[in-house]
Amino acid sequence: MKIRLKFDKEFHLIDPGFKSKRKRYLFQSFFASVALFFILLFEGSITDGAIIAGIAGTAALIFFAPNSYASETRRVMGGHSIAIVISALSSFIFELIFPGNESPLVFLYLYSSISLGLLIIFMGILNCEHAPAAGCLLGLTLGGVTFGNVSFVFLAALTLSIIRIIMGRWITNLV
């Protein structure tokens, strides 16, 4: 099915190249599912849903476009590491301003939003742009910067990076 849009760009409901790549899609989707399953099996009990969503975004990106800029080890590890550092520092500062659980919810949202802005700035400055790290940052700022959460983010990003390197000859960009 093909629809013409403005500016002579075509919209395809189903990717025209899907038929020729269907085995690759199934292969890489299967391995993405297996990788995330084992990460959650061994580490998932120590963290919450928002952080898992960020790691799932990294897994999808790595298996969907393993040769893309954002899937490179420097970006995956750097982006998640910067997210950990910024969330830890901003949590420390937030706790100084609002000790305990005295903070209004609007300030928690403000602090999380400012943390996201800082993450974007530092990922750009340090050339470690990796969008799924923003999900992990949000999970850390809202769910708490605990040893378990931090270790899950770091170890999951490391595991996915290693899997990408090991499987490099068998996985390719699907787009």
Short mmCIF file of C-alpha atoms in Angstrom, two decimals:
data_model
loop_
_atom_site.label_atom_id
_atom_site.label_comp_id
_atom_site.label_asym_id
_atom_site.label_seq_id
_atom_site.Cartn_x
_atom_site.Cartn_y
_atom_site.Cartn_z
CA MET A 1 0.00 0.00 0.00
CA LYS A 2 1.50 3.33 -1.04
CA ILE A 3 0.24 6.81 -0.13
CA ARG A 4 1.55 10.07 -1.57
CA LEU A 5 2.28 12.78 0.96
CA LYS A 6 3.23 16.42 0.51
CA PHE A 7 6.67 17.22 -0.89
CA ASP A 8 6.59 14.08 -3.07
CA LYS A 9 7.64 11.81 -0.19
CA GLU A 10 6.16 8.34 -0.14
CA PHE A 11 4.67 6.65 2.89
CA HIS A 12 4.70 2.87 3.06
CA LEU A 13 2.66 1.12 5.70
CA ILE A 14 4.96 -1.89 5.40
CA ASP A 15 8.67 -1.41 4.70
CA PRO A 16 9.25 -2.28 1.03
CA GLY A 17 12.50 -4.04 2.00
CA PHE A 18 10.88 -6.16 4.71
CA LYS A 19 10.14 -9.12 2.45
CA SER A 20 13.78 -9.50 1.48
CA LYS A 21 14.95 -9.01 5.10
CA ARG A 22 12.28 -10.96 6.97
CA LYS A 23 14.68 -13.69 8.17
CA ARG A 24 17.10 -11.05 9.42
CA TYR A 25 14.25 -9.25 11.25
CA LEU A 26 13.20 -12.50 12.93
CA PHE A 27 16.80 -13.46 13.77
CA GLN A 28 17.72 -10.11 15.31
CA SER A 29 14.37 -9.73 17.09
CA PHE A 30 14.81 -13.17 18.61
CA PHE A 31 18.30 -12.35 19.88
CA ALA A 32 17.16 -8.99 21.25
CA SER A 33 14.44 -10.79 23.20
CA VAL A 34 16.88 -13.41 24.48
CA ALA A 35 19.44 -10.78 25.51
CA LEU A 36 16.86 -8.69 27.39
CA PHE A 37 15.39 -11.81 29.01
CA PHE A 38 18.76 -12.84 30.45
CA ILE A 39 19.55 -9.30 31.60
CA LEU A 40 16.21 -9.15 33.41
CA LEU A 41 16.58 -12.69 34.73
CA PHE A 42 19.95 -12.00 36.36
CA GLU A 43 19.60 -8.33 37.24
CA GLY A 44 15.95 -7.31 36.89
CA SER A 45 14.85 -7.87 40.47
CA ILE A 46 17.03 -5.01 41.72
CA THR A 47 15.45 -2.20 39.70
CA ASP A 48 12.17 -0.65 38.59
CA GLY A 49 10.19 -0.31 35.37
CA ALA A 50 11.43 3.06 34.12
CA ILE A 51 15.04 1.93 34.21
CA ILE A 52 14.15 -1.35 32.52
CA ALA A 53 12.37 0.63 29.80
CA GLY A 54 15.55 2.61 29.14
CA ILE A 55 17.61 -0.57 28.87
CA ALA A 56 14.97 -2.14 26.61
CA GLY A 57 15.36 0.92 24.35
CA THR A 58 19.09 0.29 24.21
CA ALA A 59 18.53 -3.39 23.37
CA ALA A 60 16.07 -2.49 20.60
CA LEU A 61 18.46 0.08 19.14
CA ILE A 62 21.44 -2.28 19.24
CA PHE A 63 19.59 -5.10 17.50
CA PHE A 64 17.67 -2.86 15.10
CA ALA A 65 20.59 -0.72 13.99
CA PRO A 66 23.82 -2.24 15.37
CA ASN A 67 26.03 -0.28 13.01
CA SER A 68 24.43 3.08 13.73
CA TYR A 69 26.14 5.97 15.47
CA ALA A 70 24.01 5.63 18.63
CA SER A 71 24.74 1.89 18.97
CA GLU A 72 28.50 2.29 19.20
CA THR A 73 30.00 1.15 22.50
CA ARG A 74 31.24 4.65 23.31
CA ARG A 75 27.71 6.06 23.01
CA VAL A 76 25.95 3.22 24.85
CA MET A 77 28.39 3.09 27.77
CA GLY A 78 29.05 6.83 27.78
CA GLY A 79 25.39 7.83 27.62
CA HIS A 80 24.38 5.51 30.44
CA SER A 81 27.42 6.45 32.54
CA ILE A 82 26.66 10.15 32.16
CA ALA A 83 23.03 9.43 33.11
CA ILE A 84 24.24 7.68 36.28
CA VAL A 85 26.58 10.53 37.26
CA ILE A 86 24.05 13.31 36.58
CA SER A 87 21.25 11.51 38.40
CA ALA A 88 23.52 10.87 41.40
CA LEU A 89 24.72 14.48 41.59
CA SER A 90 21.29 15.98 41.05
CA SER A 91 19.77 13.60 43.61
CA PHE A 92 22.39 14.67 46.14
CA ILE A 93 21.65 18.36 45.52
CA PHE A 94 17.89 17.73 45.62
CA GLU A 95 18.24 15.93 48.97
CA LEU A 96 20.13 18.93 50.38
CA ILE A 97 17.31 21.26 49.36
CA PHE A 98 14.45 18.89 50.30
CA PRO A 99 15.59 16.48 53.01
CA GLY A 100 13.51 13.31 53.39
CA ASN A 101 10.18 13.12 51.61
CA GLU A 102 9.17 16.74 52.17
CA SER A 103 9.38 17.86 48.54
CA PRO A 104 6.28 18.74 46.56
CA LEU A 105 5.81 16.58 43.48
CA VAL A 106 6.18 19.56 41.15
CA PHE A 107 9.77 20.06 42.39
CA LEU A 108 10.56 16.39 41.79
CA TYR A 109 9.36 16.80 38.21
CA LEU A 110 11.34 20.02 37.84
CA TYR A 111 14.51 18.38 39.13
CA SER A 112 14.02 15.42 36.78
CA SER A 113 13.48 17.77 33.82
CA ILE A 114 16.59 19.80 34.64
CA SER A 115 18.54 16.54 34.94
CA LEU A 116 17.39 15.58 31.45
CA GLY A 117 18.57 18.92 30.07
CA LEU A 118 21.95 18.41 31.71
CA LEU A 119 22.16 14.89 30.30
CA ILE A 120 21.57 16.18 26.77
CA ILE A 121 24.21 18.89 27.19
CA PHE A 122 26.85 16.53 28.58
CA MET A 123 26.15 13.74 26.10
CA GLY A 124 26.65 16.30 23.33
CA ILE A 125 29.82 17.76 24.84
CA LEU A 126 31.35 14.34 25.47
CA ASN A 127 30.19 12.87 22.14
CA CYS A 128 28.19 10.12 23.84
CA GLU A 129 24.73 10.67 22.39
CA HIS A 130 22.47 7.73 23.27
CA ALA A 131 18.77 8.58 23.61
CA PRO A 132 17.69 5.51 25.65
CA ALA A 133 19.97 6.71 28.46
CA ALA A 134 17.37 9.41 29.08
CA GLY A 135 14.91 6.71 30.16
CA CYS A 136 17.42 5.36 32.64
CA LEU A 137 18.10 8.88 33.94
CA LEU A 138 14.38 9.41 34.51
CA GLY A 139 14.12 6.05 36.28
CA LEU A 140 17.06 6.94 38.52
CA THR A 141 15.81 10.43 39.37
CA LEU A 142 12.24 9.31 40.07
CA GLY A 143 12.95 5.82 41.45
CA GLY A 144 16.05 6.63 43.43
CA VAL A 145 19.76 6.39 42.90
CA THR A 146 20.53 3.16 44.72
CA PHE A 147 23.45 0.81 44.30
CA GLY A 148 21.10 -1.76 42.78
CA ASN A 149 19.66 0.66 40.22
CA VAL A 150 23.05 2.06 39.25
CA SER A 151 24.65 -1.37 38.93
CA PHE A 152 21.72 -2.60 36.81
CA VAL A 153 22.06 0.30 34.36
CA PHE A 154 25.82 -0.05 34.07
CA LEU A 155 25.94 -3.85 33.84
CA ALA A 156 23.02 -4.02 31.39
CA ALA A 157 24.62 -1.41 29.11
CA LEU A 158 27.94 -3.25 29.33
CA THR A 159 26.30 -6.61 28.58
CA LEU A 160 24.46 -5.24 25.55
CA SER A 161 27.63 -3.59 24.27
CA ILE A 162 29.55 -6.85 24.58
CA ILE A 163 26.77 -8.77 22.83
CA ARG A 164 26.82 -6.23 19.99
CA ILE A 165 30.57 -6.68 19.59
CA ILE A 166 30.41 -10.48 19.71
CA MET A 167 27.48 -10.71 17.28
CA GLY A 168 28.83 -7.97 15.02
CA ARG A 169 29.36 -10.23 12.04
CA TRP A 170 25.86 -11.74 12.23
CA ILE A 171 23.70 -8.66 12.82
CA THR A 172 23.24 -5.73 10.46
CA ASN A 173 21.16 -2.58 10.32
CA LEU A 174 17.56 -3.34 9.46
CA VAL A 175 16.92 0.16 8.11
#
